Coordinates of C-alpha atoms (C1' of nucleotides) in Angstrom, one line a residue:
Chain A
M229 CA -25.6 13.0 9.9
A230 CA -24.2 16.5 9.6
D231 CA -20.9 14.8 9.3
A232 CA -22.0 12.8 6.3
E233 CA -22.8 16.0 4.4
Y234 CA -19.2 16.6 3.8
V235 CA -17.9 14.0 1.4
N236 CA -14.7 16.0 1.1
I237 CA -12.4 16.7 4.0
W238 CA -11.4 19.9 2.2
M239 CA -14.9 21.3 2.4
R240 CA -15.4 20.6 6.1
P241 CA -14.6 23.6 8.1
E242 CA -11.9 23.0 10.7
R243 CA -13.8 24.7 13.5
P244 CA -17.5 25.5 13.9
A245 CA -18.6 29.1 14.5
R246 CA -19.3 29.1 18.2
G247 CA -18.0 27.5 21.4
P248 CA -14.8 27.5 23.4
K249 CA -11.5 27.8 21.8
P250 CA -10.0 24.5 20.7
A251 CA -6.8 23.4 22.3
Y252 CA -5.3 21.9 19.2
S253 CA -5.5 22.2 15.4
R254 CA -5.5 20.1 12.3
A255 CA -2.2 21.4 11.4
Q256 CA -0.7 20.4 14.7
I257 CA -2.3 17.0 14.6
T258 CA -1.1 16.4 11.0
E259 CA 2.4 17.5 11.9
A260 CA 2.6 15.1 14.8
A261 CA 1.3 12.3 12.7
V262 CA 3.9 13.0 10.0
R263 CA 6.6 13.0 12.7
I264 CA 5.6 9.6 13.9
A265 CA 5.2 8.2 10.4
D266 CA 8.6 9.4 9.5
A267 CA 10.2 7.8 12.5
E268 CA 8.3 4.5 12.8
G269 CA 6.2 4.1 9.7
L270 CA 2.6 4.8 8.9
E271 CA 1.2 1.9 10.8
A272 CA 2.8 3.3 14.0
A273 CA 0.8 6.5 13.5
T274 CA -2.3 5.2 15.4
M275 CA -4.9 7.6 16.8
R276 CA -3.8 6.9 20.3
R277 CA -0.1 7.4 19.5
I278 CA -0.7 10.7 17.7
A279 CA -2.9 12.0 20.5
A280 CA -0.2 11.1 23.0
E281 CA 2.3 12.9 20.9
I282 CA 0.5 16.2 21.3
G283 CA -0.6 15.4 24.9
A284 CA -4.3 14.9 24.0
G285 CA -6.8 12.1 24.6
A286 CA -7.3 9.7 21.8
M287 CA -10.9 10.7 21.1
S288 CA -10.1 14.4 21.1
L289 CA -8.6 14.0 17.6
Y290 CA -12.1 13.3 16.2
R291 CA -13.1 16.8 17.0
Y292 CA -10.7 17.9 14.3
V293 CA -10.7 15.0 11.8
P294 CA -13.6 12.8 10.9
S295 CA -11.5 9.6 10.6
R296 CA -8.0 8.2 10.4
D297 CA -8.3 7.9 6.6
N298 CA -9.1 11.5 6.3
L299 CA -6.2 12.4 8.5
I300 CA -3.9 10.5 6.2
E301 CA -5.2 12.5 3.4
L302 CA -4.3 15.6 5.3
M303 CA -0.8 14.1 5.8
A304 CA -0.4 13.4 2.1
D305 CA -1.3 17.0 1.2
R306 CA 1.1 18.3 3.9
L307 CA 3.8 16.3 2.1
M308 CA 2.9 17.8 -1.3
G309 CA 3.6 21.2 0.3
E310 CA 7.2 20.2 0.7
I311 CA 7.7 20.3 -3.0
D312 CA 8.9 23.8 -3.8
V313 CA 7.3 25.0 -7.0
T314 CA 8.2 28.8 -6.7
G315 CA 9.2 30.2 -10.0
L316 CA 7.5 27.4 -12.0
P317 CA 7.1 27.5 -15.0
S318 CA 10.4 29.3 -15.7
G319 CA 10.3 28.9 -19.4
D320 CA 12.8 26.2 -19.6
W321 CA 10.6 23.1 -19.4
R322 CA 13.4 20.6 -19.2
A323 CA 15.0 22.4 -16.2
D324 CA 11.6 22.7 -14.5
L325 CA 10.8 19.0 -14.8
T326 CA 14.2 18.1 -13.7
R327 CA 13.9 20.1 -10.6
Y328 CA 10.4 18.9 -9.9
A329 CA 11.5 15.2 -10.3
G330 CA 14.4 15.7 -7.9
E331 CA 12.3 17.3 -5.3
L332 CA 9.5 14.7 -5.6
R333 CA 12.1 11.9 -5.2
A334 CA 13.7 13.7 -2.2
M335 CA 10.3 14.1 -0.6
W336 CA 9.5 10.4 -1.0
L337 CA 12.9 9.5 0.5
R338 CA 12.2 11.7 3.5
H339 CA 8.7 10.2 4.0
P340 CA 8.8 6.6 2.7
W341 CA 5.5 5.8 4.2
I342 CA 3.8 7.8 1.4
A343 CA 4.2 4.6 -0.6
A344 CA 1.7 3.0 1.7
V345 CA -1.1 5.5 1.4
Q346 CA -3.7 4.3 -1.0
R347 CA -4.8 7.2 -3.0
S348 CA -8.4 6.8 -3.7
L349 CA -9.8 9.4 -6.0
P350 CA -7.1 12.2 -6.3
S351 CA -7.6 14.2 -3.1
F352 CA -7.4 17.9 -4.2
G353 CA -5.9 19.5 -1.1
P354 CA -4.5 23.0 -1.3
N355 CA -0.9 21.9 -1.7
Q356 CA -1.8 19.4 -4.4
L357 CA -3.8 22.0 -6.3
L358 CA -1.0 24.5 -6.3
L359 CA 1.4 21.7 -7.4
I360 CA -0.9 20.8 -10.3
E361 CA -1.2 24.4 -11.4
R362 CA 2.5 25.0 -11.5
L363 CA 3.6 21.7 -12.8
M364 CA 1.1 21.3 -15.5
G365 CA 1.8 24.9 -16.4
V366 CA 5.3 23.9 -17.4
L367 CA 4.1 22.0 -20.6
D368 CA 0.8 23.8 -21.0
P369 CA 2.1 26.3 -23.6
F370 CA 3.5 23.5 -25.7
V371 CA 1.0 20.6 -25.8
P372 CA -2.8 20.0 -25.5
I373 CA -4.1 19.2 -22.0
D374 CA -4.5 15.4 -22.5
E375 CA -1.0 15.1 -23.9
N376 CA 0.2 17.2 -20.9
L377 CA -1.5 14.8 -18.4
S378 CA -0.1 11.9 -20.2
L379 CA 3.5 13.2 -20.2
V380 CA 3.4 14.4 -16.6
G381 CA 1.9 11.0 -15.7
L382 CA 4.9 9.3 -17.3
L383 CA 7.3 11.5 -15.4
N384 CA 5.5 10.8 -12.1
S385 CA 5.4 7.1 -12.8
Y386 CA 9.2 7.0 -13.4
V387 CA 10.0 8.9 -10.2
E388 CA 7.5 6.9 -8.1
G389 CA 8.5 3.6 -9.6
T390 CA 12.2 4.0 -9.0
V391 CA 11.8 5.5 -5.6
R392 CA 9.4 2.7 -4.5
E393 CA 12.1 0.2 -5.3
E394 CA 14.7 2.3 -3.4
I395 CA 12.5 2.6 -0.4
S396 CA 11.5 -1.0 -0.1
S397 CA 14.9 -2.3 0.6
A398 CA 15.4 0.1 3.4
R399 CA 12.0 -0.6 4.8
E400 CA 12.6 -4.2 5.2
F401 CA 15.7 -3.6 7.3
R402 CA 14.0 -0.9 9.4
L403 CA 11.2 -3.1 10.6
S404 CA 13.1 -6.4 10.8
G405 CA 15.7 -4.6 12.9
L406 CA 18.5 -6.1 10.8
T407 CA 21.3 -4.3 9.1
E408 CA 21.7 -4.8 5.4
S409 CA 24.7 -7.1 5.7
E410 CA 22.8 -9.2 8.4
W411 CA 19.9 -9.5 6.1
M412 CA 22.2 -10.5 3.2
A413 CA 23.7 -13.2 5.3
R414 CA 20.3 -14.5 6.3
S415 CA 18.8 -14.5 2.8
Y416 CA 22.0 -15.7 1.1
P417 CA 21.2 -19.3 1.3
Y418 CA 18.1 -18.9 -0.7
I419 CA 19.7 -16.7 -3.3
D420 CA 22.6 -19.1 -3.4
Q421 CA 20.4 -22.0 -3.9
L422 CA 18.8 -20.4 -6.8
V423 CA 22.1 -19.5 -8.4
K424 CA 23.6 -22.9 -7.8
S425 CA 20.6 -24.6 -9.4
G426 CA 21.6 -23.2 -12.7
Q427 CA 18.0 -22.7 -13.8
Y428 CA 18.1 -19.0 -13.6
P429 CA 21.0 -17.6 -15.6
I430 CA 19.7 -14.1 -15.9
F431 CA 18.7 -13.8 -12.3
T432 CA 22.2 -15.0 -11.5
K433 CA 23.7 -12.3 -13.7
I434 CA 21.6 -9.7 -11.9
V435 CA 22.6 -10.8 -8.4
T436 CA 26.3 -11.3 -9.2
E437 CA 27.0 -8.5 -11.6
A438 CA 24.5 -5.7 -10.9
R439 CA 24.3 -6.0 -7.1
Q440 CA 27.4 -3.8 -6.8
P441 CA 26.4 -0.9 -8.9
H442 CA 29.1 1.3 -10.3
L443 CA 26.6 4.2 -10.2
S444 CA 25.2 5.6 -7.0
R445 CA 21.4 5.6 -6.6
D446 CA 21.5 9.3 -7.3
E447 CA 23.4 8.9 -10.5
Q448 CA 21.2 6.0 -11.6
F449 CA 18.1 8.2 -11.0
R450 CA 19.5 11.2 -13.0
Y451 CA 20.6 8.9 -15.8
G452 CA 17.1 7.4 -16.2
L453 CA 15.5 10.7 -15.8
R454 CA 17.5 12.1 -18.7
R455 CA 16.1 9.3 -20.7
V456 CA 12.5 10.0 -19.7
L457 CA 13.0 13.7 -20.5
D458 CA 14.4 12.8 -23.9
C459 CA 11.3 10.7 -24.4
I460 CA 9.1 13.6 -23.4
A461 CA 11.0 15.9 -25.6
T462 CA 10.0 14.0 -28.7
A463 CA 6.3 15.0 -27.9
V464 CA 7.1 18.7 -27.1
P465 CA 7.5 21.0 -30.0
S466 CA 10.3 23.5 -29.5
T467 CA 8.0 26.5 -29.9
P468 CA 4.7 27.1 -28.1
A469 CA 1.6 26.0 -29.7
G470 CA -0.3 28.5 -31.8
D471 CA 2.8 29.3 -33.8
P472 CA 2.9 27.6 -37.1
R473 CA 5.0 24.6 -36.2
P474 CA 7.8 23.5 -38.4
G475 CA 7.8 19.8 -39.3
T476 CA 9.6 18.7 -36.2
R477 CA 7.7 15.5 -36.0
Chain B
M221 CA 12.4 -20.5 17.3
A222 CA 12.6 -23.2 14.6
D223 CA 10.2 -20.9 12.9
A224 CA 12.5 -17.9 13.0
E225 CA 15.2 -19.9 11.1
Y226 CA 13.3 -19.4 7.9
V227 CA 13.6 -15.8 6.9
N228 CA 12.2 -16.7 3.6
I229 CA 8.8 -18.0 3.0
W230 CA 10.1 -19.8 -0.1
M231 CA 12.6 -21.8 1.9
R232 CA 10.2 -23.0 4.5
P233 CA 8.9 -26.4 3.4
E234 CA 5.1 -26.5 3.1
R235 CA 4.8 -29.8 5.1
P236 CA 7.2 -31.5 7.5
A237 CA 8.2 -35.0 7.0
R238 CA 6.1 -36.8 9.5
G239 CA 2.7 -36.7 10.9
P240 CA -0.9 -37.1 9.7
K241 CA -1.9 -35.9 6.3
P242 CA -2.8 -32.2 6.2
A243 CA -6.4 -31.4 5.2
Y244 CA -5.6 -28.2 3.2
S245 CA -2.6 -26.8 1.4
R246 CA -0.9 -23.5 0.8
A247 CA -2.1 -23.4 -2.8
Q248 CA -5.7 -23.9 -1.6
I249 CA -5.4 -21.2 1.0
T250 CA -3.8 -18.8 -1.3
E251 CA -6.5 -19.4 -3.9
A252 CA -9.2 -18.7 -1.4
A253 CA -7.5 -15.5 -0.2
V254 CA -7.1 -14.3 -3.8
R255 CA -10.8 -15.0 -4.5
I256 CA -11.8 -12.9 -1.4
A257 CA -9.5 -10.1 -2.3
D258 CA -10.7 -10.0 -5.8
A259 CA -14.3 -9.7 -4.7
E260 CA -14.0 -7.5 -1.6
G261 CA -10.5 -6.1 -1.4
L262 CA -7.4 -7.1 0.4
E263 CA -8.5 -5.8 3.8
A264 CA -11.5 -8.2 3.6
A265 CA -9.2 -11.2 3.3
T266 CA -8.8 -11.6 7.0
M267 CA -7.4 -14.9 8.5
R268 CA -10.8 -15.8 9.8
R269 CA -12.6 -15.0 6.6
I270 CA -10.1 -17.0 4.5
A271 CA -10.4 -19.9 6.9
A272 CA -14.2 -19.8 6.7
E273 CA -13.9 -19.8 2.9
I274 CA -12.2 -23.2 2.9
G275 CA -14.2 -24.5 5.8
A276 CA -11.3 -24.4 8.3
G277 CA -10.8 -22.9 11.7
A278 CA -8.9 -19.6 11.8
M279 CA -5.8 -20.9 13.5
S280 CA -5.5 -23.8 11.2
L281 CA -4.1 -21.5 8.6
Y282 CA -1.0 -21.0 10.7
R283 CA 0.0 -24.6 10.1
Y284 CA 0.6 -23.7 6.5
V285 CA 1.7 -20.1 6.6
P286 CA 3.7 -18.3 9.3
S287 CA 1.8 -15.0 9.1
R288 CA -0.6 -13.0 7.2
D289 CA 2.2 -11.0 5.6
N290 CA 3.7 -14.1 4.3
L291 CA 0.4 -15.3 3.0
I292 CA 0.1 -12.0 1.0
E293 CA 3.6 -12.7 -0.5
L294 CA 2.2 -16.0 -1.6
M295 CA -0.8 -14.3 -3.1
A296 CA 1.4 -11.8 -5.0
D297 CA 3.5 -14.6 -6.5
R298 CA 0.3 -16.4 -7.4
L299 CA -0.7 -13.3 -9.4
M300 CA 2.7 -13.2 -11.2
G301 CA 1.8 -16.7 -12.4
E302 CA -1.1 -15.3 -14.4
I303 CA 1.3 -13.4 -16.7
D304 CA 1.9 -15.7 -19.6
V305 CA 5.5 -15.7 -20.7
T306 CA 5.5 -18.8 -22.9
G307 CA 7.6 -18.2 -26.0
L308 CA 9.5 -15.2 -24.5
P309 CA 11.9 -14.0 -25.8
S310 CA 10.6 -14.5 -29.3
G311 CA 13.4 -12.4 -31.0
D312 CA 11.2 -9.3 -31.6
W313 CA 11.7 -7.4 -28.4
R314 CA 9.2 -4.8 -29.1
A315 CA 6.4 -7.3 -29.6
D316 CA 7.5 -9.2 -26.5
L317 CA 7.4 -6.1 -24.3
T318 CA 4.1 -5.0 -25.8
R319 CA 2.6 -8.3 -25.0
Y320 CA 4.1 -8.3 -21.5
A321 CA 2.8 -4.8 -20.7
G322 CA -0.6 -5.7 -21.8
E323 CA -0.7 -8.8 -19.7
L324 CA 0.7 -7.0 -16.7
R325 CA -2.0 -4.3 -17.0
A326 CA -4.8 -6.9 -17.5
M327 CA -3.6 -8.8 -14.4
W328 CA -3.6 -5.6 -12.3
L329 CA -7.1 -4.8 -13.5
R330 CA -8.3 -8.3 -12.5
H331 CA -6.7 -8.0 -9.1
P332 CA -6.7 -4.3 -8.1
W333 CA -5.7 -5.1 -4.6
I334 CA -2.2 -5.8 -5.7
A335 CA -1.7 -2.0 -5.5
A336 CA -2.1 -2.3 -1.7
V337 CA 0.6 -4.9 -1.1
Q338 CA 3.7 -3.3 0.1
R339 CA 6.5 -5.2 -1.5
S340 CA 9.4 -5.1 1.0
L341 CA 12.5 -6.7 -0.5
P342 CA 11.5 -8.2 -3.9
S343 CA 10.1 -11.6 -3.0
F344 CA 11.5 -14.1 -5.3
G345 CA 8.8 -16.6 -5.5
P346 CA 8.9 -19.3 -8.3
N347 CA 6.5 -17.4 -10.6
Q348 CA 8.4 -14.1 -10.0
L349 CA 11.6 -15.8 -10.8
L350 CA 10.3 -17.3 -14.1
L351 CA 9.0 -14.0 -15.1
I352 CA 12.3 -12.3 -14.4
E353 CA 14.1 -14.9 -16.5
R354 CA 11.8 -14.6 -19.5
L355 CA 11.3 -10.9 -19.4
M356 CA 14.8 -9.8 -18.8
G357 CA 15.8 -12.3 -21.5
V358 CA 14.1 -10.1 -24.0
L359 CA 16.6 -7.4 -23.9
D360 CA 19.5 -9.4 -22.6
P361 CA 21.1 -9.9 -26.0
F362 CA 21.1 -6.2 -26.8
V363 CA 22.1 -4.3 -23.6
P364 CA 24.2 -4.8 -20.5
I365 CA 22.4 -6.0 -17.5
D366 CA 22.3 -2.7 -15.6
E367 CA 20.7 -1.1 -18.7
N368 CA 18.3 -3.9 -19.0
L369 CA 17.2 -3.5 -15.4
S370 CA 16.8 0.2 -15.9
L371 CA 14.8 -0.2 -19.1
V372 CA 12.5 -2.9 -17.8
G373 CA 12.1 -0.8 -14.6
L374 CA 10.9 2.1 -16.8
L375 CA 8.4 -0.1 -18.5
N376 CA 7.1 -1.5 -15.3
S377 CA 6.8 2.0 -13.8
Y378 CA 4.8 3.1 -16.7
V379 CA 2.3 0.2 -16.5
E380 CA 2.0 0.4 -12.7
G381 CA 1.6 4.1 -12.7
T382 CA -1.1 4.3 -15.2
V383 CA -3.0 1.3 -13.9
R384 CA -2.8 2.6 -10.4
E385 CA -4.6 5.7 -11.5
E386 CA -7.2 3.7 -13.4
I387 CA -7.8 1.5 -10.3
S388 CA -8.1 4.1 -7.8
S389 CA -11.2 5.8 -9.2
A390 CA -13.0 2.5 -9.4
R391 CA -11.9 1.6 -5.9
E392 CA -13.5 4.6 -4.3
F393 CA -16.8 3.8 -5.8
R394 CA -16.6 0.2 -4.7
L395 CA -16.1 0.9 -1.1
S396 CA -18.3 4.0 -0.7
G397 CA -21.1 2.1 -2.4
L398 CA -21.7 5.0 -4.8
T399 CA -22.0 4.9 -8.4
E400 CA -19.7 7.1 -10.5
S401 CA -22.4 9.7 -11.2
E402 CA -23.5 9.8 -7.6
W403 CA -20.0 10.5 -6.6
M404 CA -19.7 13.2 -9.2
A405 CA -22.8 14.8 -7.9
R406 CA -21.5 14.7 -4.4
S407 CA -18.1 16.1 -5.0
Y408 CA -19.3 18.5 -7.6
P409 CA -19.7 21.4 -5.2
Y410 CA -16.0 21.3 -4.2
I411 CA -14.7 21.0 -7.8
D412 CA -17.2 23.7 -8.8
Q413 CA -16.0 26.0 -6.0
L414 CA -12.4 25.6 -7.1
V415 CA -13.3 26.3 -10.7
K416 CA -15.4 29.3 -9.9
S417 CA -12.7 30.8 -7.7
G418 CA -10.7 31.4 -10.9
Q419 CA -7.5 30.7 -9.1
Y420 CA -6.8 27.4 -10.8
P421 CA -7.0 27.9 -14.6
I422 CA -5.1 24.8 -15.5
F423 CA -7.0 22.6 -13.0
T424 CA -10.1 24.0 -14.5
K425 CA -8.9 23.0 -18.0
I426 CA -8.3 19.5 -16.8
V427 CA -11.7 19.1 -15.3
T428 CA -13.7 20.7 -18.1
E429 CA -11.8 19.6 -21.1
A430 CA -10.0 16.3 -20.3
R431 CA -12.7 14.7 -18.2
Q432 CA -14.4 13.4 -21.3
P433 CA -11.6 11.6 -23.0
H434 CA -11.9 11.1 -26.7
L435 CA -9.7 8.0 -26.3
S436 CA -10.7 4.9 -24.3
R437 CA -8.5 3.9 -21.4
D438 CA -7.2 1.0 -23.5
E439 CA -6.3 3.3 -26.4
Q440 CA -4.7 5.8 -24.0
F441 CA -2.6 3.0 -22.5
R442 CA -1.5 1.7 -25.9
Y443 CA -0.6 5.2 -27.1
G444 CA 1.5 6.0 -24.0
L445 CA 3.1 2.5 -24.3
R446 CA 4.2 3.2 -27.8
R447 CA 5.9 6.3 -26.5
V448 CA 7.7 4.4 -23.8
L449 CA 8.8 1.8 -26.2
D450 CA 10.1 4.4 -28.6
C451 CA 12.1 5.7 -25.6
I452 CA 13.4 2.3 -24.9
A453 CA 14.3 1.8 -28.6
T454 CA 16.8 4.7 -28.5
A455 CA 18.8 2.6 -26.0
V456 CA 18.6 -0.7 -27.8
P457 CA 20.9 -1.3 -30.7
S458 CA 19.3 -3.0 -33.6
T459 CA 21.8 -5.8 -33.6
P460 CA 22.8 -8.0 -30.6
A461 CA 25.8 -6.9 -28.6
G462 CA 29.0 -8.7 -29.6
D463 CA 28.6 -7.7 -33.1
P464 CA 30.6 -4.7 -34.1
R465 CA 28.0 -2.0 -33.6
P466 CA 27.4 0.6 -36.3
G467 CA 27.5 4.1 -35.0
T468 CA 23.8 4.1 -33.9
R469 CA 24.6 6.0 -30.8
Chain C
dC275 C1' -27.2 36.3 33.6
dT276 C1' -28.8 32.5 31.0
dC277 C1' -28.4 29.2 27.7
dC278 C1' -26.4 25.8 24.8
dA279 C1' -23.1 24.7 21.2
dC280 C1' -19.1 23.5 21.8
dT281 C1' -14.9 21.5 24.2
dG282 C1' -11.5 17.5 25.8
dG283 C1' -11.6 12.9 27.0
dG284 C1' -13.0 8.4 29.6
dT285 C1' -15.3 4.1 28.7
dA286 C1' -16.7 0.5 25.8
dC287 C1' -17.5 -2.3 21.6
dG288 C1' -16.4 -4.9 17.6
dT289 C1' -12.6 -6.6 14.8
dT290 C1' -8.0 -7.7 13.8
dG291 C1' -3.5 -10.8 14.0
dT292 C1' -1.8 -14.4 16.4
dA293 C1' 0.3 -17.0 21.0
dC294 C1' -0.8 -21.0 23.4
dG295 C1' -2.3 -25.4 24.4
dC296 C1' -5.5 -29.2 23.9
dG297 C1' -7.0 -33.9 22.4
dG298 C1' -6.9 -36.7 18.4
dT299 C1' -4.2 -39.0 14.4
dT300 C1' -0.5 -41.3 12.1
dA301 C1' 4.2 -42.5 10.2
dT302 C1' 8.1 -44.4 12.2
dG303 C1' 11.5 -47.2 15.1
dT304 C1' 11.7 -51.4 17.3
Chain D
dA215 C1' 2.3 -55.3 16.8
dC216 C1' 2.9 -51.6 19.4
dA217 C1' 4.8 -47.4 21.8
dT218 C1' 6.3 -43.0 20.7
dA219 C1' 6.7 -38.6 19.2
dA220 C1' 5.6 -35.5 15.6
dC221 C1' 2.2 -33.7 13.5
dC222 C1' -2.9 -32.3 12.8
dG223 C1' -7.2 -29.0 13.3
dC224 C1' -8.8 -25.6 16.2
dG225 C1' -11.0 -23.3 20.5
dT226 C1' -9.8 -19.9 23.7
dA227 C1' -7.5 -15.7 24.9
dC228 C1' -5.2 -11.4 24.5
dA229 C1' -3.4 -7.0 23.1
dA230 C1' -4.0 -3.3 19.9
dC231 C1' -6.7 -1.1 16.7
dG232 C1' -10.5 2.5 14.9
dT233 C1' -14.3 4.8 16.7
dA234 C1' -19.4 5.3 18.8
dC235 C1' -21.3 7.2 22.7
dC236 C1' -21.5 9.9 26.6
dC237 C1' -20.5 13.3 30.0
dA238 C1' -19.0 17.3 32.7
dG239 C1' -17.2 21.6 31.9
dT240 C1' -16.6 26.1 29.3
dG241 C1' -17.4 30.5 27.2
dG242 C1' -19.5 33.5 23.6
dA243 C1' -24.3 35.2 21.9
dG244 C1' -28.8 36.8 23.3

DNA sequence: CTCCACTGGGTACGTTGTACGCGGTTATGT
DNA sequence: ACATAACCGCGTACAACGTACCCAGTGGAG
């Protein structure tokens, strides 16, 4: 009942006032959970497994965290902290957003399980909040806040969308225990059957021509990112708002 | 062991040659599962629940589907079938993509649980395949296949990204059993505390100014979509490839 | 020194996906 | 026509999950 009072994990104090010193901490638990999720996926980070990782009993975790879902919120915010936003905004919005996009992508690739966490309402943990401040600060001088949200949303969508695709191939191999070529050999009959049927000319083109990309994933990402930034540029006046804007529309 | 031979759900025949007539079908099972997921979320669509829905025993489902994960693949492809692609490509790529984007978004909103399905390697079910053919056919005459993939990927990212955000708010309410205003009242103290601290000016701006949007979600979507299409337009020559292109680059 | 709010953690419960095996049914080979 | 084997639906059973509840022990506040 006292528990139900805190809807928000971020408002619940980590430790009550009195009593013996706790043996563990939220940060330590979160760290262990992230370590396990990195190595074996989010579903491997069970309460028992996390507890074992830090040498605790399973039920001890509930002294620090109300539920597994809340722990996952903590993990997600911990990840946001990996995105370095020092020096943002720098004044050059394009450079800032390029850096941010690169770091976001790198973070996702380091922690692919982030794709599996269902964000319910945006969970405003400390790292998330700092990120919002710095990131939205980049375009804040140029566009109204709704437009800013919309543009940053577009950028985030692009990064998340592309990296999701990138992740999912790797994920399948990881948990099926197959290498990529083994998987290819296994699923070849199906693809081949589709191609041979002649009913799917464009699908065939994709499989036969685009399967061996002449660009690395990194280059593909940067190429697409430039396009997105160009798109954003059309909505960003070159001088901060408040100045009498030239007819740049 | 015979089971392991089919890596792909789409290659495994629904029914073997001999034996008594099955009482159910994949389609029927998938339909029931979708119905439950629509009403109560994907996690409510357990094997027992689905079986009960069609009046079967839990283990009977495994005569039709090798695992729950595979059933979810079936469900996902079933959803792709809701996207109407008749008459695509029509010749007007902008109209085609606008229509597609609208239908994709509507489908997601009808079946929000789609956000929770982890696509591993793209699962090429029949509906997915048809969609690929028609959708990629829209830009196929204009751009090379890699570029096509990239542009369609951008569009998909935009739709998925925005609709994910839209979904997640509603989801929280659904499963916490709170109305939006109740939730607001509950989480207000935290938001308020952040605002009052004065440390997060931009976050404050978002919460106080942008929380009451002057545009409906639909209008926001269409507005952002136009921007994305403009962005795509810069990469699409106005005449089909093969023609000597004017210096539009 | 006493008290009690707190600690870590063992036990137990309900729910999940699914392996296994049963007795009944039916298309097929003869 | 009939034996056979392949299939059916499904009851039972099990391991793993999140977590409610309880308990003995601990250490700071009075």
